[in-house]
């Protein structure tokens, strides 16, 4: 027996001295769960088994420096968030919520701290090879940092994904023709570019939808004047609306011509202001300051022949 | 133990109690997680590995209720496939050095610790 034991010891010792190769993720079922250097790889002699390995404690997400996260070597720039792998932890591994994972009773006993709120994560360590695993982490360790990120952070991503339409504008008389001093001009933003727009951003464990709604539109004609309308304005209906009357809610009557401007036209900046609300992960919030803009030009002439004085006589 | 793993991995049914029939402790947790990861990835494992286990230590006397087993498992024909029947990726299987600690309770031996080394380690 003793002789056999010694042989086993010698055999395992020689194995210990082997240099492990570092292949990529394999398609066999061991895949990334096989041990990697320095982690759960201890072989043993005799029948003692391996000593318990210390699990790295990711505790918090990696803190970006100058907007970038660094890999395990401390130099290579890596993604702070990876679409497939999740959030980078301070241990250099990525974490994402292990969706649908139901631990066995044995797993609960072995890894969950009793009475502590926590979450099962899928951990992916990228290195010379890829290892994956499932670990339980207390929420207190991850929630105080940014992993999973606060909903407000994800909301900002959702807002960044919003594609606000450029305002399509209408005017009557048409913006293509020369406007006349003293004649009311109806202004409006076409319906297709005036309506709610939504975008969703999701990271493991947090999904937030941001919805932008147009609130007001500012028509800035430079020296020609400035109008702020609380809504999109009302399209002029030929044959129905009175061209001599002003728009009920969004219009301008020019008091001066654009003759002195560049190209003889007023530069027109149409700015739609949006209110953005977001909701997700049980929280809500509001972003302000989002705008969409269109720049165009409009010519205004002081055509005395067509400007009718109240007395009816030509000026 | 491997027969259980092979059978359960064929459907990636990670909660199948069969996984605990011949595995316990850290080995049981490792297998459970491993099959879950395949389940989460939507892949199943087809085929079977070539195994040739050898007992390298038994003890301690007088109980002899612990043993160390080593193996050089060949996974060339035990690979993950997607729902479409395609291989999960083009990485071939290969030989992995495996060491297991098995514990006896009554007449039942269970694998309690399992160390699976990288491809090409034996």
CSV table of N, CA and C in Angstrom, one decimal, chain A residues 167-306:
chain,number,residue,atom,x,y,z
A,167,UNK,N,-36.9,68.0,-37.7
A,167,UNK,CA,-38.2,68.6,-37.9
A,167,UNK,C,-38.5,68.8,-39.4
A,168,UNK,N,-39.6,68.3,-39.8
A,168,UNK,CA,-40.1,68.7,-41.2
A,168,UNK,C,-41.1,69.8,-41.0
A,169,UNK,N,-40.8,70.9,-41.7
A,169,UNK,CA,-41.5,72.1,-41.4
A,169,UNK,C,-42.4,72.5,-42.5
A,170,UNK,N,-43.5,73.2,-42.2
A,170,UNK,CA,-44.3,73.8,-43.2
A,170,UNK,C,-44.6,75.2,-42.9
A,171,UNK,N,-44.8,76.0,-44.0
A,171,UNK,CA,-45.1,77.4,-43.8
A,171,UNK,C,-46.1,77.8,-44.9
A,172,UNK,N,-47.0,78.7,-44.5
A,172,UNK,CA,-47.9,79.3,-45.5
A,172,UNK,C,-48.0,80.8,-45.3
A,173,UNK,N,-47.7,81.6,-46.3
A,173,UNK,CA,-47.2,81.1,-47.6
A,173,UNK,C,-46.0,80.3,-47.6
A,174,UNK,N,-45.8,79.5,-48.6
A,174,UNK,CA,-44.7,78.5,-48.6
A,174,UNK,C,-43.3,79.2,-48.4
A,175,UNK,N,-42.5,78.4,-47.7
A,175,UNK,CA,-41.1,78.9,-47.5
A,175,UNK,C,-40.3,79.1,-48.8
A,176,UNK,N,-40.8,78.5,-49.8
A,176,UNK,CA,-40.1,78.6,-51.1
A,176,UNK,C,-40.3,80.0,-51.8
A,177,UNK,N,-41.4,80.6,-51.4
A,177,UNK,CA,-41.7,81.9,-52.0
A,177,UNK,C,-41.3,83.0,-51.1
A,178,UNK,N,-41.2,84.2,-51.7
A,178,UNK,CA,-40.9,85.3,-50.9
A,178,UNK,C,-42.0,85.8,-50.0
A,179,UNK,N,-41.8,85.8,-48.7
A,179,UNK,CA,-42.8,86.3,-47.8
A,179,UNK,C,-42.9,87.8,-47.9
A,180,UNK,N,-44.0,88.3,-47.4
A,180,UNK,CA,-44.2,89.8,-47.5
A,180,UNK,C,-44.4,90.4,-46.1
A,181,UNK,N,-43.8,91.5,-45.9
A,181,UNK,CA,-43.9,92.2,-44.6
A,181,UNK,C,-45.4,92.5,-44.4
A,182,UNK,N,-45.8,92.2,-43.2
A,182,UNK,CA,-47.2,92.5,-42.8
A,182,UNK,C,-48.2,91.4,-43.1
A,183,UNK,N,-47.8,90.4,-43.8
A,183,UNK,CA,-48.7,89.3,-44.1
A,183,UNK,C,-48.4,88.1,-43.2
A,184,UNK,N,-49.5,87.7,-42.5
A,184,UNK,CA,-49.2,86.6,-41.5
A,184,UNK,C,-48.7,85.3,-42.1
A,185,UNK,N,-47.7,84.7,-41.5
A,185,UNK,CA,-47.2,83.5,-42.0
A,185,UNK,C,-47.5,82.4,-41.0
A,186,UNK,N,-48.1,81.3,-41.5
A,186,UNK,CA,-48.4,80.2,-40.6
A,186,UNK,C,-47.2,79.3,-40.5
A,187,UNK,N,-46.9,78.8,-39.4
A,187,UNK,CA,-45.7,77.9,-39.2
A,187,UNK,C,-46.1,76.7,-38.5
A,188,UNK,N,-45.6,75.5,-39.0
A,188,UNK,CA,-45.9,74.3,-38.3
A,188,UNK,C,-44.8,73.2,-38.6
A,189,UNK,N,-44.8,72.3,-37.7
A,189,UNK,CA,-43.9,71.1,-37.8
A,189,UNK,C,-44.8,69.9,-38.2
A,190,UNK,N,-44.5,69.2,-39.3
A,190,UNK,CA,-45.3,68.2,-39.8
A,190,UNK,C,-45.4,67.0,-38.8
A,191,UNK,N,-46.6,66.4,-38.8
A,191,UNK,CA,-46.9,65.4,-37.8
A,191,UNK,C,-45.9,64.3,-37.7
A,192,UNK,N,-45.4,63.8,-38.8
A,192,UNK,CA,-44.5,62.7,-38.8
A,192,UNK,C,-43.2,63.0,-38.0
A,193,UNK,N,-42.8,64.2,-37.9
A,193,UNK,CA,-41.6,64.5,-37.1
A,193,UNK,C,-42.0,65.1,-35.7
A,194,UNK,N,-43.3,65.0,-35.4
A,194,UNK,CA,-43.7,65.5,-34.1
A,194,UNK,C,-44.5,64.4,-33.4
A,195,UNK,N,-43.8,63.6,-32.6
A,195,UNK,CA,-44.4,62.5,-31.9
A,195,UNK,C,-43.4,61.8,-31.0
A,196,UNK,N,-43.9,60.9,-30.2
A,196,UNK,CA,-43.0,60.2,-29.2
A,196,UNK,C,-42.0,59.3,-30.0
A,197,UNK,N,-40.8,59.3,-29.4
A,197,UNK,CA,-39.7,58.4,-29.9
A,197,UNK,C,-39.1,57.6,-28.7
A,198,UNK,N,-38.9,56.4,-28.9
A,198,UNK,CA,-38.4,55.5,-27.8
A,198,UNK,C,-37.2,54.8,-28.2
A,199,UNK,N,-36.4,54.5,-27.2
A,199,UNK,CA,-35.2,53.6,-27.3
A,199,UNK,C,-35.0,52.9,-26.0
A,200,UNK,N,-34.5,51.7,-26.2
A,200,UNK,CA,-34.2,50.9,-25.0
A,200,UNK,C,-32.8,50.5,-24.9
A,201,UNK,N,-32.2,50.6,-23.7
A,201,UNK,CA,-30.9,50.2,-23.5
A,201,UNK,C,-30.9,49.1,-22.4
A,202,UNK,N,-30.2,48.0,-22.6
A,202,UNK,CA,-30.3,46.9,-21.6
A,202,UNK,C,-28.9,46.5,-21.4
A,203,UNK,N,-28.6,46.3,-20.1
A,203,UNK,CA,-27.4,45.6,-19.7
A,203,UNK,C,-27.8,44.5,-18.8
A,204,UNK,N,-27.0,43.5,-18.5
A,204,UNK,CA,-27.4,42.4,-17.7
A,204,UNK,C,-28.1,42.9,-16.4
A,205,UNK,N,-29.4,42.5,-16.3
A,205,UNK,CA,-30.1,42.8,-15.0
A,205,UNK,C,-30.8,44.2,-15.0
A,206,UNK,N,-30.5,45.0,-16.0
A,206,UNK,CA,-31.2,46.3,-16.0
A,206,UNK,C,-31.6,46.6,-17.5
A,207,UNK,N,-32.9,47.0,-17.6
A,207,UNK,CA,-33.3,47.4,-19.0
A,207,UNK,C,-34.1,48.7,-18.8
A,208,UNK,N,-33.8,49.7,-19.5
A,208,UNK,CA,-34.4,51.0,-19.4
A,208,UNK,C,-34.9,51.5,-20.7
A,209,UNK,N,-36.1,52.0,-20.8
A,209,UNK,CA,-36.7,52.5,-22.0
A,209,UNK,C,-36.8,54.0,-21.8
A,210,UNK,N,-36.3,54.8,-22.7
A,210,UNK,CA,-36.4,56.2,-22.7
A,210,UNK,C,-37.4,56.6,-23.8
A,211,UNK,N,-38.3,57.5,-23.4
A,211,UNK,CA,-39.3,58.0,-24.4
A,211,UNK,C,-39.2,59.5,-24.5
A,212,UNK,N,-38.9,60.0,-25.7
A,212,UNK,CA,-38.8,61.5,-25.9
A,212,UNK,C,-40.2,62.0,-26.5
A,213,UNK,N,-40.6,63.1,-25.9
A,213,UNK,CA,-41.9,63.7,-26.4
A,213,UNK,C,-41.6,65.1,-26.8
A,214,UNK,N,-42.0,65.6,-28.0
A,214,UNK,CA,-41.8,67.0,-28.3
A,214,UNK,C,-42.6,67.9,-27.5
A,215,UNK,N,-42.1,69.0,-27.0
A,215,UNK,CA,-42.8,69.9,-26.1
A,215,UNK,C,-43.1,71.2,-26.8
A,216,UNK,N,-42.0,71.8,-27.4
A,216,UNK,CA,-42.2,73.1,-28.0
A,216,UNK,C,-41.3,73.2,-29.2
A,217,UNK,N,-41.6,74.3,-30.0
A,217,UNK,CA,-40.7,74.5,-31.1
A,217,UNK,C,-40.4,76.0,-31.2
A,218,UNK,N,-39.2,76.3,-31.4
A,218,UNK,CA,-38.7,77.7,-31.5
A,218,UNK,C,-38.3,78.0,-32.9
A,219,UNK,N,-38.9,79.0,-33.5
A,219,UNK,CA,-38.6,79.5,-34.9
A,219,UNK,C,-37.8,80.7,-34.7
A,220,UNK,N,-36.5,80.7,-35.1
A,220,UNK,CA,-35.7,81.8,-34.9
A,220,UNK,C,-35.3,82.3,-36.3
A,221,UNK,N,-35.7,83.5,-36.6
A,221,UNK,CA,-35.5,84.1,-37.9
A,221,UNK,C,-34.4,85.2,-37.8
A,222,UNK,N,-33.6,85.1,-36.7
A,222,UNK,CA,-32.5,86.1,-36.5
A,222,UNK,C,-33.1,87.5,-36.4
A,223,UNK,N,-32.7,88.4,-37.2
A,223,UNK,CA,-33.2,89.8,-37.1
A,223,UNK,C,-34.7,89.9,-37.5
A,224,UNK,N,-35.2,88.8,-38.1
A,224,UNK,CA,-36.6,88.8,-38.5
A,224,UNK,C,-37.5,88.5,-37.4
A,225,UNK,N,-37.0,88.0,-36.3
A,225,UNK,CA,-37.9,87.8,-35.1
A,225,UNK,C,-37.8,86.3,-34.6
A,226,UNK,N,-38.4,86.1,-33.6
A,226,UNK,CA,-38.3,84.8,-32.9
A,226,UNK,C,-39.7,84.4,-32.3
A,227,UNK,N,-40.1,83.2,-32.6
A,227,UNK,CA,-41.4,82.7,-32.1
A,227,UNK,C,-41.2,81.4,-31.4
A,228,UNK,N,-41.8,81.3,-30.2
A,228,UNK,CA,-41.8,80.0,-29.5
A,228,UNK,C,-43.2,79.5,-29.5
A,229,UNK,N,-43.4,78.3,-30.0
A,229,UNK,CA,-44.8,77.8,-30.0
A,229,UNK,C,-44.8,76.6,-29.1
A,230,UNK,N,-46.0,76.5,-28.4
A,230,UNK,CA,-46.1,75.4,-27.4
A,230,UNK,C,-46.5,74.1,-28.0
A,231,UNK,N,-46.7,74.1,-29.2
A,231,UNK,CA,-47.1,72.8,-29.9
A,231,UNK,C,-46.5,72.9,-31.3
A,232,UNK,N,-46.9,71.9,-32.1
A,232,UNK,CA,-46.3,71.8,-33.5
A,232,UNK,C,-46.8,72.9,-34.4
A,233,UNK,N,-47.9,73.6,-34.0
A,233,UNK,CA,-48.5,74.6,-34.9
A,233,UNK,C,-49.6,73.9,-35.8
A,234,UNK,N,-50.3,74.8,-36.5
A,234,UNK,CA,-51.4,74.3,-37.3
A,234,UNK,C,-51.2,74.4,-38.8
A,235,UNK,N,-51.2,73.3,-39.5
A,235,UNK,CA,-51.1,73.5,-41.0
A,235,UNK,C,-52.2,74.3,-41.6
A,236,UNK,N,-51.8,75.1,-42.5
A,236,UNK,CA,-52.8,76.0,-43.2
A,236,UNK,C,-53.5,75.1,-44.2
A,237,UNK,N,-54.8,75.3,-44.2
A,237,UNK,CA,-55.7,74.5,-45.2
A,237,UNK,C,-56.2,75.4,-46.3
A,238,UNK,N,-55.6,75.3,-47.5
A,238,UNK,CA,-56.0,76.2,-48.6
A,238,UNK,C,-57.5,76.0,-48.8
A,239,UNK,N,-58.1,77.1,-49.0
A,239,UNK,CA,-59.6,77.0,-49.3
A,239,UNK,C,-60.4,77.0,-48.1
A,240,UNK,N,-59.8,76.7,-47.0
A,240,UNK,CA,-60.6,76.6,-45.7
A,240,UNK,C,-60.2,77.7,-44.8
A,241,UNK,N,-58.9,77.9,-44.6
A,241,UNK,CA,-58.4,78.9,-43.7
A,241,UNK,C,-58.3,80.2,-44.4
A,242,UNK,N,-58.4,81.2,-43.6
A,242,UNK,CA,-58.3,82.6,-44.2
A,242,UNK,C,-56.9,83.0,-44.2
A,243,UNK,N,-56.3,83.2,-45.4
A,243,UNK,CA,-54.8,83.6,-45.5
A,243,UNK,C,-54.5,85.0,-44.8
A,244,UNK,N,-55.5,85.8,-44.7
A,244,UNK,CA,-55.3,87.1,-44.1
A,244,UNK,C,-55.2,87.0,-42.6
A,245,UNK,N,-55.7,85.9,-42.0
A,245,UNK,CA,-55.7,85.7,-40.6
A,245,UNK,C,-54.5,85.0,-40.2
A,246,UNK,N,-54.0,85.2,-39.0
A,246,UNK,CA,-52.8,84.6,-38.5
A,246,UNK,C,-53.1,83.2,-38.0
A,247,UNK,N,-52.1,82.4,-37.9
A,247,UNK,CA,-52.2,81.0,-37.3
A,247,UNK,C,-52.8,81.1,-35.9
A,248,UNK,N,-53.6,80.1,-35.6
A,248,UNK,CA,-54.2,80.2,-34.2
A,248,UNK,C,-53.1,79.9,-33.1
A,249,UNK,N,-52.0,79.3,-33.5
A,249,UNK,CA,-51.1,79.0,-32.4
A,249,UNK,C,-49.6,79.1,-32.8
A,250,UNK,N,-49.3,79.3,-34.0
A,250,UNK,CA,-47.9,79.3,-34.3
A,250,UNK,C,-47.7,80.1,-35.6
A,251,UNK,N,-47.3,81.3,-35.5
A,251,UNK,CA,-47.1,82.1,-36.7
A,251,UNK,C,-46.3,83.4,-36.5
A,252,UNK,N,-46.0,84.0,-37.5
A,252,UNK,CA,-45.2,85.3,-37.4
A,252,UNK,C,-45.7,86.2,-38.5
A,253,UNK,N,-45.7,87.5,-38.2
A,253,UNK,CA,-45.9,88.5,-39.2
A,253,UNK,C,-44.7,89.4,-39.3
A,254,UNK,N,-44.0,89.3,-40.4
A,254,UNK,CA,-42.7,90.0,-40.4
A,254,UNK,C,-42.9,91.5,-40.5
A,255,UNK,N,-42.0,92.2,-39.8
A,255,UNK,CA,-42.1,93.6,-39.7
A,255,UNK,C,-41.0,94.3,-40.6
A,256,UNK,N,-40.1,93.4,-41.0
A,256,UNK,CA,-39.0,94.0,-41.9
A,256,UNK,C,-38.6,93.0,-42.9
A,257,UNK,N,-38.0,93.5,-43.9
A,257,UNK,CA,-37.5,92.6,-45.0
A,257,UNK,C,-36.2,92.0,-44.7
A,258,UNK,N,-35.8,90.9,-45.5
A,258,UNK,CA,-34.6,90.3,-45.3
A,258,UNK,C,-33.6,90.7,-46.4
A,259,UNK,N,-33.8,91.9,-46.9
A,259,UNK,CA,-33.0,92.4,-48.0
A,259,UNK,C,-31.6,92.5,-47.6
A,260,UNK,N,-31.3,92.9,-46.4
A,260,UNK,CA,-30.0,93.2,-46.0
A,260,UNK,C,-29.2,91.9,-45.5
A,261,UNK,N,-29.9,90.8,-45.5
A,261,UNK,CA,-29.2,89.6,-45.0
A,261,UNK,C,-28.4,88.9,-46.1
A,262,UNK,N,-27.6,87.9,-45.7
A,262,UNK,CA,-26.8,87.1,-46.6
A,262,UNK,C,-27.8,86.4,-47.6
A,263,UNK,N,-27.5,86.5,-48.9
A,263,UNK,CA,-28.4,85.9,-49.9
A,263,UNK,C,-29.8,86.6,-49.9
A,264,UNK,N,-29.9,87.7,-49.1
A,264,UNK,CA,-31.2,88.3,-49.1
A,264,UNK,C,-32.3,87.5,-48.3
A,265,UNK,N,-31.9,86.6,-47.5
A,265,UNK,CA,-32.8,85.8,-46.8
A,265,UNK,C,-32.5,85.7,-45.3
A,266,UNK,N,-33.5,85.5,-44.5
A,266,UNK,CA,-33.3,85.3,-43.1
A,266,UNK,C,-32.9,83.8,-42.9
A,267,UNK,N,-31.9,83.6,-42.1
A,267,UNK,CA,-31.5,82.3,-41.7
A,267,UNK,C,-32.5,81.8,-40.7
A,268,UNK,N,-33.2,80.7,-40.9
A,268,UNK,CA,-34.2,80.2,-40.0
A,268,UNK,C,-33.8,79.0,-39.3
A,269,UNK,N,-33.7,79.1,-38.0
A,269,UNK,CA,-33.4,77.9,-37.2
A,269,UNK,C,-34.6,77.4,-36.4
A,270,UNK,N,-35.0,76.2,-36.8
A,270,UNK,CA,-36.2,75.6,-36.2
A,270,UNK,C,-35.7,74.5,-35.2
A,271,UNK,N,-36.1,74.8,-33.9
A,271,UNK,CA,-35.6,73.9,-32.8
A,271,UNK,C,-36.7,73.3,-32.1
A,272,UNK,N,-36.8,72.0,-32.1
A,272,UNK,CA,-37.9,71.3,-31.3
A,272,UNK,C,-37.2,70.9,-30.0
A,273,UNK,N,-37.9,71.2,-28.9
A,273,UNK,CA,-37.4,70.8,-27.6
A,273,UNK,C,-38.2,69.6,-27.2
A,274,UNK,N,-37.4,68.6,-26.6
A,274,UNK,CA,-38.0,67.3,-26.2
A,274,UNK,C,-37.9,67.1,-24.7
A,275,UNK,N,-38.9,66.5,-24.2
A,275,UNK,CA,-38.8,66.1,-22.8
A,275,UNK,C,-38.7,64.5,-22.8
A,276,UNK,N,-37.7,64.1,-22.1
A,276,UNK,CA,-37.4,62.6,-22.1
A,276,UNK,C,-37.7,62.0,-20.8
A,277,UNK,N,-38.6,61.1,-20.8
A,277,UNK,CA,-38.8,60.3,-19.5
A,277,UNK,C,-38.2,58.9,-19.7
A,278,UNK,N,-37.7,58.4,-18.6
A,278,UNK,CA,-37.2,57.0,-18.7
A,278,UNK,C,-37.8,56.2,-17.6
A,279,UNK,N,-37.9,54.9,-17.8
A,279,UNK,CA,-38.4,54.0,-16.8
A,279,UNK,C,-37.7,52.6,-17.0
A,280,UNK,N,-37.4,52.0,-15.9
A,280,UNK,CA,-36.8,50.7,-15.9
A,280,UNK,C,-36.2,50.3,-14.6
A,281,UNK,N,-36.2,49.0,-14.3
A,281,UNK,CA,-35.7,48.5,-13.1
A,281,UNK,C,-36.4,49.2,-11.9
A,282,UNK,N,-37.7,49.4,-12.1
A,282,UNK,CA,-38.4,50.0,-11.0
A,282,UNK,C,-38.2,51.4,-10.7
A,283,UNK,N,-37.5,52.1,-11.5
A,283,UNK,CA,-37.2,53.5,-11.3
A,283,UNK,C,-37.6,54.3,-12.5
A,284,UNK,N,-37.8,55.6,-12.3
A,284,UNK,CA,-38.2,56.5,-13.4
A,284,UNK,C,-37.4,57.8,-13.3
A,285,UNK,N,-37.3,58.5,-14.3
A,285,UNK,CA,-36.6,59.8,-14.3
A,285,UNK,C,-36.9,60.6,-15.5
A,286,UNK,N,-36.3,61.8,-15.6
A,286,UNK,CA,-36.6,62.7,-16.7
A,286,UNK,C,-35.3,63.3,-17.1
A,287,UNK,N,-35.1,63.4,-18.4
A,287,UNK,CA,-34.0,64.2,-18.9
A,287,UNK,C,-34.5,65.4,-19.7
A,288,UNK,N,-33.8,66.5,-19.6
A,288,UNK,CA,-34.3,67.7,-20.3
A,288,UNK,C,-33.1,68.1,-21.2
A,289,UNK,N,-33.4,69.1,-22.1
A,289,UNK,CA,-32.4,69.7,-22.8
A,289,UNK,C,-32.1,69.0,-24.2
A,290,UNK,N,-32.9,68.0,-24.5
A,290,UNK,CA,-32.8,67.4,-25.8
A,290,UNK,C,-33.5,68.2,-26.9
A,291,UNK,N,-32.8,68.4,-28.0
A,291,UNK,CA,-33.5,69.2,-29.1
A,291,UNK,C,-33.2,68.5,-30.4
A,292,UNK,N,-34.0,68.8,-31.3
A,292,UNK,CA,-33.7,68.5,-32.7
A,292,UNK,C,-33.9,69.8,-33.5
A,293,UNK,N,-33.1,69.9,-34.6
A,293,UNK,CA,-33.0,71.2,-35.2
A,293,UNK,C,-33.0,71.1,-36.7
A,294,UNK,N,-33.5,72.1,-37.3
A,294,UNK,CA,-33.4,72.2,-38.8
A,294,UNK,C,-33.0,73.7,-39.1
A,295,UNK,N,-32.1,73.8,-40.0
A,295,UNK,CA,-31.8,75.2,-40.4
A,295,UNK,C,-32.2,75.4,-41.9
A,296,UNK,N,-32.9,76.4,-42.1
A,296,UNK,CA,-33.3,76.7,-43.5
A,296,UNK,C,-33.3,78.3,-43.7
A,297,UNK,N,-33.9,78.8,-44.7
A,297,UNK,CA,-33.8,80.2,-44.9
A,297,UNK,C,-35.2,80.7,-45.5
A,298,UNK,N,-35.4,81.9,-45.3
A,298,UNK,CA,-36.7,82.4,-45.8
A,298,UNK,C,-36.5,83.9,-46.2
A,299,UNK,N,-37.0,84.2,-47.3
A,299,UNK,CA,-36.9,85.6,-47.8
A,299,UNK,C,-38.1,86.4,-47.5
A,300,UNK,N,-37.9,87.6,-47.1
A,300,UNK,CA,-39.1,88.5,-46.8
A,300,UNK,C,-38.9,89.8,-47.6
A,301,UNK,N,-39.8,90.1,-48.3
A,301,UNK,CA,-39.7,91.4,-49.1
A,301,UNK,C,-40.8,92.4,-48.6
A,302,UNK,N,-40.3,93.6,-48.8
A,302,UNK,CA,-41.2,94.7,-48.4
A,302,UNK,C,-41.9,95.2,-49.6
A,303,UNK,N,-42.8,94.4,-50.2
A,303,UNK,CA,-43.4,94.7,-51.4
A,303,UNK,C,-44.6,95.7,-51.2
A,304,UNK,N,-44.3,96.9,-51.5
A,304,UNK,CA,-45.3,98.0,-51.2
A,304,UNK,C,-46.5,97.8,-52.0
A,305,UNK,N,-46.3,97.2,-53.2
A,305,UNK,CA,-47.5,97.1,-54.1
A,305,UNK,C,-48.5,96.2,-53.5
A,306,UNK,N,-48.0,95.2,-52.7
A,306,UNK,CA,-49.0,94.2,-52.3
A,306,UNK,C,-49.4,94.4,-50.8
